[in-house]
Amino acid sequence: MASVDEVLVAYDGTPLSEKALAHALDVYSDASITVLHVIDYIEESYTAKALVGDETLRKRAQDRSEDLLTEAEAKADEHDQIVKTASEVGKAADEILEYADTHGIDVIVIGSHGRSGVARMLMGSVAETVMKRASVPVTVVR
């Protein structure tokens, strides 16, 4: 089995993404772990209903991303580990796959779903898309 040096964890603050992070911290404790949050303005506008201007919506989404990544760093600290963090803008599955391809990622760890209800039906399952299209192994945490 090949060694795992670089692990990417998709993180959106949902309980399943928290479980994915905990799994990565436990299983890949010797690897370098990067926690990635993808800002999807379309998804953000569904939840915010965009009564505010685009700039306000963008700022709110960026602030939320920073908060989520700070939260992930704190969870890693609880495991006596340090993680790298990254934030990208776009469609979650596309950005996760591109990040993995361009940063030498050996394994992607993702929760089985972050979206629910209408958003999942309209946009599909990020985990399913990542699993189908990834060029590296994907661990889906349920």
PDB file of N, CA, C and O in Angstrom, residues 41 50 52-60:
ATOM      1  N   TYR A  41     -21.181  30.662  -3.869  1.00  0.00           N
ATOM      2  CA  TYR A  41     -22.080  31.814  -3.758  1.00  0.00           C
ATOM      3  C   TYR A  41     -23.500  31.476  -4.154  1.00  0.00           C
ATOM      4  O   TYR A  41     -24.445  32.043  -3.631  1.00  0.00           O
ATOM      5  N   ALA A  50     -30.516  36.465  -0.419  1.00  0.00           N
ATOM      6  CA  ALA A  50     -29.911  37.647  -1.043  1.00  0.00           C
ATOM      7  C   ALA A  50     -30.739  38.918  -0.977  1.00  0.00           C
ATOM      8  O   ALA A  50     -30.920  39.599  -1.967  1.00  0.00           O
ATOM      9  N   VAL A  52     -29.590  41.225   0.644  1.00  0.00           N
ATOM     10  CA  VAL A  52     -28.471  42.158   0.749  1.00  0.00           C
ATOM     11  C   VAL A  52     -27.751  42.188  -0.584  1.00  0.00           C
ATOM     12  O   VAL A  52     -27.940  41.318  -1.424  1.00  0.00           O
ATOM     13  N   GLY A  53     -26.902  43.180  -0.797  1.00  0.00           N
ATOM     14  CA  GLY A  53     -26.165  43.291  -2.048  1.00  0.00           C
ATOM     15  C   GLY A  53     -25.147  42.190  -2.212  1.00  0.00           C
ATOM     16  O   GLY A  53     -24.788  41.492  -1.268  1.00  0.00           O
ATOM     17  N   ASP A  54     -24.675  42.011  -3.439  1.00  0.00           N
ATOM     18  CA  ASP A  54     -23.694  40.972  -3.746  1.00  0.00           C
ATOM     19  C   ASP A  54     -22.430  41.093  -2.901  1.00  0.00           C
ATOM     20  O   ASP A  54     -21.890  40.100  -2.447  1.00  0.00           O
ATOM     21  N   GLU A  55     -21.945  42.320  -2.713  1.00  0.00           N
ATOM     22  CA  GLU A  55     -20.724  42.513  -1.913  1.00  0.00           C
ATOM     23  C   GLU A  55     -20.940  42.068  -0.472  1.00  0.00           C
ATOM     24  O   GLU A  55     -20.071  41.435   0.116  1.00  0.00           O
ATOM     25  N   THR A  56     -22.087  42.401   0.085  1.00  0.00           N
ATOM     26  CA  THR A  56     -22.387  41.998   1.455  1.00  0.00           C
ATOM     27  C   THR A  56     -22.474  40.477   1.543  1.00  0.00           C
ATOM     28  O   THR A  56     -21.958  39.873   2.479  1.00  0.00           O
ATOM     29  N   LEU A  57     -23.107  39.878   0.544  1.00  0.00           N
ATOM     30  CA  LEU A  57     -23.220  38.424   0.512  1.00  0.00           C
ATOM     31  C   LEU A  57     -21.842  37.782   0.408  1.00  0.00           C
ATOM     32  O   LEU A  57     -21.533  36.819   1.116  1.00  0.00           O
ATOM     33  N   ARG A  58     -20.981  38.325  -0.456  1.00  0.00           N
ATOM     34  CA  ARG A  58     -19.620  37.801  -0.613  1.00  0.00           C
ATOM     35  C   ARG A  58     -18.837  37.903   0.693  1.00  0.00           C
ATOM     36  O   ARG A  58     -18.181  36.965   1.114  1.00  0.00           O
ATOM     37  N   LYS A  59     -18.928  39.056   1.338  1.00  0.00           N
ATOM     38  CA  LYS A  59     -18.212  39.279   2.602  1.00  0.00           C
ATOM     39  C   LYS A  59     -18.718  38.312   3.672  1.00  0.00           C
ATOM     40  O   LYS A  59     -17.923  37.727   4.417  1.00  0.00           O
ATOM     41  N   ARG A  60     -20.018  38.138   3.730  1.00  0.00           N
ATOM     42  CA  ARG A  60     -20.596  37.214   4.717  1.00  0.00           C
ATOM     43  C   ARG A  60     -20.101  35.791   4.471  1.00  0.00           C
ATOM     44  O   ARG A  60     -19.738  35.072   5.402  1.00  0.00           O
TER      45      ARG A  60
END
